[in-house]
Amino acid sequence: MNLPRIAIDAMGGDEGVRVMVEGAAMARRQHDGFNFLLVGDRERIERALENHPGMAGASEILHCEDVISGDEQPSKAIRRAKTTSMGLAVNAVKEGKAGAAVSAGNTGALMAMSKIALRTMPGIDRPALAALLPTLEPHDVVMLDLGANTEADARNLVQFAVMGAAYSRIVNGFEKPTVRLLNIGTEEIKGTEALRDAAARLSEASAREEGALALQFDGFVESDKINRGETHVVVTDGFSGNIALKAIEGSARFVTDLLRQAFTSSLRSKIGFLVSRPATELLRHHLDPNNHNGAVFLGLNGVVVKSHGSATAKGVAHAVNVAARLLEDDLTQRIAQDLAELGEDALRNNAAAGSASNGDGASA
Amino acid sequence: MNLPRIAIDAMGGDEGVRVMVEGAAMARRQHDGFNFLLVGDRERIERALENHPGMAGASEILHCEDVISGDEQPSKAIRRAKTTSMGLAVNAVKEGKAGAAVSAGNTGALMAMSKIALRTMPGIDRPALAALLPTLEPHDVVMLDLGANTEADARNLVQFAVMGAAYSRIVNGFEKPTVRLLNIGTEEIKGTEALRDAAARLSEASAREEGALALQFDGFVESDKINRGETHVVVTDGFSGNIALKAIEGSARFVTDLLRQAFTSSLRSKIGFLVSRPATELLRHHLDPNNHNGAVFLGLNGVVVKSHGSATAKGVAHAVNVAARLLEDDLTQRIAQDLAELGEDALRNNAAAGSASNGDGASA
């Protein structure tokens, strides 16, 4: 885990080897001291490295030709863990040959392979997929789970809260990130029993030891507030998280599509667009997914970062930087410490909690 | 049900009596032949009517002073059904004094009162809240359930599909609206068992009688596609629907807020903004919630439309127009017919379905 080396699945993603290598090289210029294990077709990697001589000196190549395709079923993909660039990159983390793995390939396959190879860390029942979303504030918001699990019980949600807060502390530098549970209202009686139970546990833990806990629990948040930036970490089950994330992405694209239509609807508006170009470029920059790229599988014995399939080299660099920071600050160790501080009450299993907190959930 | 009269809760909403009366008057100019039961403080209603003499002649006033507040618990609100403007407006539908009710008040309270007073129609287990959302196409998309129920089983989802399609036929004029279930992927194996089971039932029914069914089931849709306009009706449980709806609204506001910041960031961009004003006005018009106002409680014995609390008179007019069209085209009757055509297989209850379709769900 201490090896400052990142395994790169050079074959995943829509853009292929060139973009992955270029992105890693860009990240390396910002994060000196890291070196790379580039997994994929040796010839193509060597060709891509010709443009990045500094990077070539800091890289080892692990040759393989087999690739997991974008539409491959995870259940089939895992059988090819030993022969594919994705599987070998993850395996390098398992074997201690790298501290983190970055892939732009099939999310489901990467998740399944990572879970099998790295296993969930002690104290965590299920890993979660976390991503960074842009906000009105200078910092991104961390949202999880985005689809690693279709369902989550109260205990899972509490663990997600701890993992998301640890991630936010490292990536955004908040000492005590504010955490909220995604719900369909902010009143205590709203939502599912799992949500109310998780809220009660987190409230108790927050109140119990003022200052000790590495997060501040602020109750529920509705999905129209995610991008406001008032909350640092938004916690939810994988189904709702996936629905919210894609709704946000789709709506942002919808509005910018309408805007493009509007700006090209007449000569006058075309001129207006050209004049205000610097302003719309600012907007484009702020919303550019490449500036927020890098979803992380939290809760495993090792760091695995998913780069968006269509990310540019700049986007890949962002994802590699996220991996580097999580490695430097030892994410797994942080999560373990925070879980210990949270205490057993918040992490008791649901069977016991169910009978103890029936009725309590709403009033706590 | 045949009375072309709409009961208006004149006291609900942030803007009060004046906006509700003005909105109803605007709608009346587009929908001749309708008259109104205005429920609320007689003096204030009469004052508002002074500006709308035509409307005054077509309105009866039902005096009451009591109002349900925006933050009142539904469980408390229902005890005041007989004394409040909201309760009396809904009750007028129950007693046949009006064909439909429109309120801009507390959604939860309106839903609870409507359910108790009007009851669910035969063949429907649970009512659902449906709304219209803007798309890239000229027509809006119908989405339901948006929060009437926190959970939904396969049978509920099938009923929502039928109700949403009937609504889309009336409001958008599609003969055979396309319907999709909201999910976290489009592959048949994705999502919860309820979703897979509902998909199997709707597929079967669609395939069985080519052309007879009043909807075309197209499988799953992800939430980033809701605003594309390719699907006419998006069906989901109330929790996910509420998360998706608010995420879409929040993200659209986020992008337009960023845009406003960008346009005011320099003199040059301010000038650009002024020049391209007609274009951005077009965008504003397209996204203006007042042009899509009017959520409907589907599945009750009577039409109840929820106008947004902050809607302008134009928005209220849109909601009243929705109520008028649903009344003219006899929504309840349409839903009853469509349910009959769907057949018993699709509507069998879940206990039976569970054992019959285990394993089938994914492969159907």
mmCIF file of N, CA and C in Angstrom, chain A residues 9 11 38-42 44-45 61-67 82-89:
data_model
loop_
_atom_site.group_PDB
_atom_site.id
_atom_site.type_symbol
_atom_site.label_atom_id
_atom_site.label_comp_id
_atom_site.label_asym_id
_atom_site.label_seq_id
_atom_site.Cartn_x
_atom_site.Cartn_y
_atom_site.Cartn_z
ATOM 1 N N ASP A 9 -5.058 0.757 -16.308
ATOM 2 C CA ASP A 9 -5.636 -0.088 -17.355
ATOM 3 C C ASP A 9 -5.590 0.741 -18.642
ATOM 4 N N MET A 11 -6.029 -0.002 -21.652
ATOM 5 C CA MET A 11 -6.862 -0.408 -22.786
ATOM 6 C C MET A 11 -8.341 -0.020 -22.626
ATOM 7 N N LEU A 38 1.785 0.291 -16.473
ATOM 8 C CA LEU A 38 0.855 0.449 -17.597
ATOM 9 C C LEU A 38 0.493 -0.925 -18.137
ATOM 10 N N VAL A 39 -0.791 -1.271 -18.040
ATOM 11 C CA VAL A 39 -1.225 -2.615 -18.394
ATOM 12 C C VAL A 39 -1.955 -2.594 -19.732
ATOM 13 N N GLY A 40 -1.425 -3.349 -20.697
ATOM 14 C CA GLY A 40 -2.071 -3.397 -22.005
ATOM 15 C C GLY A 40 -1.080 -3.798 -23.089
ATOM 16 N N ASP A 41 -1.455 -3.566 -24.310
ATOM 17 C CA ASP A 41 -0.642 -3.965 -25.453
ATOM 18 C C ASP A 41 0.687 -3.200 -25.468
ATOM 19 N N ARG A 42 1.796 -3.943 -25.319
ATOM 20 C CA ARG A 42 3.111 -3.325 -25.159
ATOM 21 C C ARG A 42 3.447 -2.373 -26.308
ATOM 22 N N ARG A 44 1.535 -0.728 -28.453
ATOM 23 C CA ARG A 44 0.757 0.516 -28.477
ATOM 24 C C ARG A 44 1.140 1.435 -27.321
ATOM 25 N N ILE A 45 1.438 0.832 -26.175
ATOM 26 C CA ILE A 45 1.844 1.653 -25.029
ATOM 27 C C ILE A 45 3.181 2.326 -25.323
ATOM 28 N N ILE A 61 5.813 -1.642 -18.085
ATOM 29 C CA ILE A 61 4.691 -2.123 -18.890
ATOM 30 C C ILE A 61 4.396 -3.577 -18.541
ATOM 31 N N LEU A 62 3.097 -3.859 -18.337
ATOM 32 C CA LEU A 62 2.679 -5.250 -18.152
ATOM 33 C C LEU A 62 1.861 -5.600 -19.395
ATOM 34 N N HIS A 63 2.429 -6.438 -20.246
ATOM 35 C CA HIS A 63 1.794 -6.703 -21.532
ATOM 36 C C HIS A 63 0.577 -7.617 -21.418
ATOM 37 N N CYS A 64 -0.472 -7.247 -22.109
ATOM 38 C CA CYS A 64 -1.593 -8.160 -22.332
ATOM 39 C C CYS A 64 -2.412 -7.607 -23.481
ATOM 40 N N GLU A 65 -3.153 -8.484 -24.153
ATOM 41 C CA GLU A 65 -3.891 -8.052 -25.342
ATOM 42 C C GLU A 65 -5.392 -8.065 -25.147
ATOM 43 N N ASP A 66 -5.808 -8.781 -24.119
ATOM 44 C CA ASP A 66 -7.236 -8.999 -23.922
ATOM 45 C C ASP A 66 -7.871 -7.786 -23.223
ATOM 46 N N VAL A 67 -9.096 -7.406 -23.685
ATOM 47 C CA VAL A 67 -9.790 -6.233 -23.129
ATOM 48 C C VAL A 67 -11.221 -6.601 -22.756
ATOM 49 N N LYS A 82 -7.589 -12.702 -15.165
ATOM 50 C CA LYS A 82 -6.148 -12.977 -15.248
ATOM 51 C C LYS A 82 -5.555 -12.645 -16.612
ATOM 52 N N THR A 83 -6.433 -12.347 -17.584
ATOM 53 C CA THR A 83 -5.907 -12.155 -18.942
ATOM 54 C C THR A 83 -6.184 -10.765 -19.505
ATOM 55 N N THR A 84 -7.004 -9.980 -18.810
ATOM 56 C CA THR A 84 -7.396 -8.681 -19.366
ATOM 57 C C THR A 84 -6.657 -7.525 -18.684
ATOM 58 N N SER A 85 -6.576 -6.408 -19.400
ATOM 59 C CA SER A 85 -5.862 -5.246 -18.859
ATOM 60 C C SER A 85 -6.524 -4.753 -17.570
ATOM 61 N N MET A 86 -7.859 -4.800 -17.536
ATOM 62 C CA MET A 86 -8.563 -4.359 -16.331
ATOM 63 C C MET A 86 -8.267 -5.282 -15.161
ATOM 64 N N GLY A 87 -8.410 -6.577 -15.414
ATOM 65 C CA GLY A 87 -8.190 -7.564 -14.362
ATOM 66 C C GLY A 87 -6.762 -7.518 -13.830
ATOM 67 N N LEU A 88 -5.794 -7.366 -14.736
ATOM 68 C CA LEU A 88 -4.390 -7.359 -14.305
ATOM 69 C C LEU A 88 -4.042 -6.079 -13.542
ATOM 70 N N ALA A 89 -4.679 -4.957 -13.920
ATOM 71 C CA ALA A 89 -4.429 -3.702 -13.192
ATOM 72 C C ALA A 89 -4.929 -3.817 -11.753
#
